[in-house]
Amino acid sequence: MSWLGRLVSRTLARDLSAFFVPGPEVVRARALDPRAAGLDFSPTPRHANVLVVVGQVPESLREAAAVAYAQMPRPRAVLAVGAEDVLPLPVPDVSVGPDQDELVAGVAKLRRRFAEGSFGPTAEPFEPAALRSRTEYTCPMHPEVVQGEPGTCPRCGMDLVPRETAEAGAAENADHEGHVQHEDTDHGAEATESGEGRAGHSRQDIEAEHEGAQHTEGSVEHGGAHGHEGRADHDGGHGGTDHDGEDHALEDHGGMDHGDMEFMSMVEMTEGTPRSSDGLQMEWVEAPFGPLFQGLPGGLSLILTLDGDTVAEAKAASTVAVQSREDPRGPIGEFVERFAELDPLAPVSYRLLAMRAVESATGVKPADEVTLARVGALERERAVSHLNWMAGFGYLIGYSWLAKRAEVLQLALLRTGNEGTARISTEVRRLVRRLERTPLLRRKLDGVGVVPDLDGASGPVARADGRSIDARVGEDAYRSLGFEPVVVEGGDALARLRVRLAETERSLQLVEKVGGASASGAVPENASAGRGEATLETPRGAATLAVTLESGEVVVVELHTPSTGHIELIGPVTEQRELGDALTGVASLDLSPWEVTR
Amino acid sequence: MTTVIVVFALIVGAYLVAVLEAWTTTGRLSFASPLLSGIALLGRESIVPRKSDRIFFEVGPVLLLVSAVLAAAVLPLAPGLIVADLATGALFVNAALAYVMVALVMAGWGPDGAYAMVGGFRFLGQLIGYSMPIVMAIVGVAMRAESLLTTAIVESQAALPNAIYQPAGFVVFSVAAMSVCFLPPFDLPTAPGELAGGTMAEYTGWRLAVVRLARAVLVVTLAAAITVFYLGGWNGPVLPPWAWTAAKTLAVAAVMLVAGRYVPRVREEHMLAWYWKIGIPLALLNILYVGVVLVVGEPSSMSM
Amino acid sequence: MILQTIFIGLFGLAAIWFAVVVFRTYSMVRSALALLFSQAALGAMFLAMEAEFLGVLQIMMMATEMSIMAIFMVMFMMDPGGLGEMDMTHQKRVSQVAGVLGAFAALGVAFLAGWGTPAKSAPGPQAQLRGLGLDLMERSMLIFETAGVTILTAMIAATAVAVATRGATEQKEEGE
């Protein structure tokens, strides 16, 4: 290797920037600090050279990660942190446990491998199946005209333009051979999709393109039929054009005289395309924000249909929903452990919820000091979770100081015992005062994320709308501590920020009051059968779990989580909003895609 | 010779800006960092997106760099140290900077990606906000100097810099200057949290190095413009003139880079509303005020 | 002098070439930007002709104007927001006739008008600026003020019309 090659390799090893899967909030929730380990953060896979997979993630998200990995410029590497299976991603270059010390060691190892030049730019290409594509041809004016080879449009005679779609499986083609009629509206979105969707980092755009390919088959088969329709509809506009009804879908039109074509009227052109709120007909662009969009929680797949920079439509789903992952049912002890992993953003809450449900089914009542200790643990997690949210929110709204400060406090709180809580409590109060004085912040959040109907909401989202809904109010342990829920009027992102700030303060006060109580209670093992239900106020709202036990095993699980309801709010929060405001509104809901049960 | 010195000064300035920027984002102050990062970028693959508008994709960053350099060419660093002392210098700065927007629209359109495209068009919206106030603020400066020559503008501030003479214009111009170089809180086209890098997102490898260099040069140019128009340029005691220009420019650049960390990104609608409802009236009042002062004579309290 | 002529010629050819590109390209944004560069080349011609203020003004104004035109084209045109490819030419016969007539008219003006004797040398940029300023503030002041106020009125009226339409649609939607 030449000295120049060595120099470049060294500098590459020095500048490691990471793209996180599922997202930075999971990294923080696991008390990892990549920056301290020397990994810079990159918002796009294009500027990253290390893909960091944190924890075991479901396959749907791994597929999205594979697409992101394919977008990274070489040399690139995969770093697995506590993740065993990363397929379809390539085998991790370095694999470590989910622990800060191991992360530091892993990054050092990665550095050495970069410095040795192990990842030359000549490394073999990586192309996940989802990205293989084929070319088809479509008319820019009539997106429903799609065929497998170049030619001219049967409706207006313009030259067809090529576009790429993902390869569709043979079975799908067979299914769609029977399609004769295609609604124009179906295709409007696809035409845009092919132009724009590719840029996102998500799996969703590729799925949409699959659909495009399916329709294609139908159009090729029945191109002639489309042509006839088109002629009937548009005869007036194409007066001078010599349309030959039978063969124009597939044959070339060398003899046609386009020169005489009348200027097409706007009304005709925009027929069937969607209308914006201002009544103008426009082309809409579908842009995926997620599941790996770093400004929103990882796993939240948000597809925004943009009309200029206004959101016309929003489709939201969770790629890491409870159903897509391992079934937690089984023997009670394992059930509680597995249930705690349900949501990496709130492990303590879900552990407690599972224990409470099991205790309710078995009729075991925990001792008072155990209940009190659990209050301490839950409130600590609430503070951690709210600070974690604030770090992500600060990043999204471009307020770097808040992002940094909240991250530092969150990590400190996760790592410290009860003795450090008082100091962090003071720091949090200082943070709250600082935010109240920050210029532009109030204007930035005022009126963003307002939802007309919040009846299904719980947790901070409901309490920021002046509703005193809090499952903690009914609990004896909280009553003995003199707990009062935080309620703020407003119902917008600003009110949600204020509620979470006040709750962080209050939770830390509760942790201080509870003090050193540390017994967490043992999982009841002797139980045979029964049904039990428990409700717990998680950081995101009230979650309810009903379990049915049979001979010491959990057989039926019914779970209601706050994010399942809150994900429905994305529509009203985003639609007809400017893109930035829409994203701020979504982030202000503090969704956890992990706890979505659909 | 002058050209060589000015280009060298620009490169050094851009380098120091890169050091400052790395310091504000990562908290690590390292003077080798931009150089090493630059080499690392050269070692990486430079991807051209599959369906890009190739011409726009390639020309965008270069045009950004060219417009920043052209604007810098009419700014004096010291008496006689100016590439082209145009009679329309103050206007030319603005003409060259208008192409920053063209460059960003091209860079946003080129890669054929939704994030980049929205970023490019957002900057177009941003331009509709800042372009009027920035010209009006320059008018106030040119009125006092009774010339569009940038050297004459510096000389007119020998007794009192414009920042004190016409503070309203100074504020309007500085804020607009931050919008021109899309620094936070005006980083709408590149918003990392909202658009994952926006117009810059699809550039990798050496092309990304060009984009970052162009951005750093742009920051230096705008900082130099604020120095020349409002902070008295090379005027100052003891130190040689070039040192004053350098020190003032770097200080302005540092303030511009740091300020954005402590406020959230502005909303597009608010930015437009503020520029048109506050910025333009303020700039007009500034013109009126400067006119009155010029006719009546400087008030005694102004000359301190 | 020769150098000046060469530059004027080069920029002129560039302006024509970009003007042709406007119609030869298949993307609206490209078309708009080609128009911008054509106009900027005209500005460069002014600069080469020592009309510094005019040149700089042309280069500055066109950047903003053409980009705003591009955004409006992309926003308000049918398809593609320029995403897809589209033909920039239409009504070809009419435009051919209009183009030929326009060319003859321009040539006619160029050759038939009495241009007077050419100036020996252009005044310096400073003197030009001064002359222009005096002209703007004395003889032509009324014209420019009228034009300015008219354009402002048109802008406000256009905005008001747009806002009124939106209000009407909202009312209609509420009524339904």
mmCIF file of C-alpha atoms in Angstrom, chain A residues 445 447-452 454 460-466 488-496 499 573 588-589:
data_model
loop_
_atom_site.group_PDB
_atom_site.id
_atom_site.type_symbol
_atom_site.label_atom_id
_atom_site.label_comp_id
_atom_site.label_asym_id
_atom_site.label_seq_id
_atom_site.Cartn_x
_atom_site.Cartn_y
_atom_site.Cartn_z
ATOM 1 C CA LEU A 445 -44.016 25.567 18.706
ATOM 2 C CA GLY A 447 -50.102 26.234 17.418
ATOM 3 C CA VAL A 448 -48.131 23.318 15.948
ATOM 4 C CA GLY A 449 -49.541 19.822 16.325
ATOM 5 C CA VAL A 450 -53.041 20.884 17.344
ATOM 6 C CA VAL A 451 -55.600 18.103 17.082
ATOM 7 C CA PRO A 452 -59.310 18.956 17.009
ATOM 8 C CA LEU A 454 -58.195 14.322 21.431
ATOM 9 C CA PRO A 460 -48.769 13.947 28.386
ATOM 10 C CA VAL A 461 -50.574 14.483 25.067
ATOM 11 C CA ALA A 462 -53.953 14.554 26.867
ATOM 12 C CA ARG A 463 -52.609 16.471 29.866
ATOM 13 C CA ALA A 464 -51.243 19.150 27.522
ATOM 14 C CA ASP A 465 -54.804 19.695 26.361
ATOM 15 C CA GLY A 466 -56.124 20.545 29.797
ATOM 16 C CA VAL A 488 -51.380 22.475 30.912
ATOM 17 C CA GLU A 489 -53.796 24.186 28.544
ATOM 18 C CA GLY A 490 -52.972 24.605 24.871
ATOM 19 C CA GLY A 491 -53.024 21.248 23.113
ATOM 20 C CA ASP A 492 -50.065 22.153 20.899
ATOM 21 C CA ALA A 493 -46.408 21.204 20.743
ATOM 22 C CA LEU A 494 -45.506 23.993 23.154
ATOM 23 C CA ALA A 495 -47.967 22.708 25.774
ATOM 24 C CA ARG A 496 -46.622 19.176 25.305
ATOM 25 C CA VAL A 499 -46.045 19.192 30.358
ATOM 26 C CA VAL A 573 -51.449 16.753 13.136
ATOM 27 C CA SER A 588 -44.403 16.295 19.887
ATOM 28 C CA LEU A 589 -46.662 13.231 20.258
#
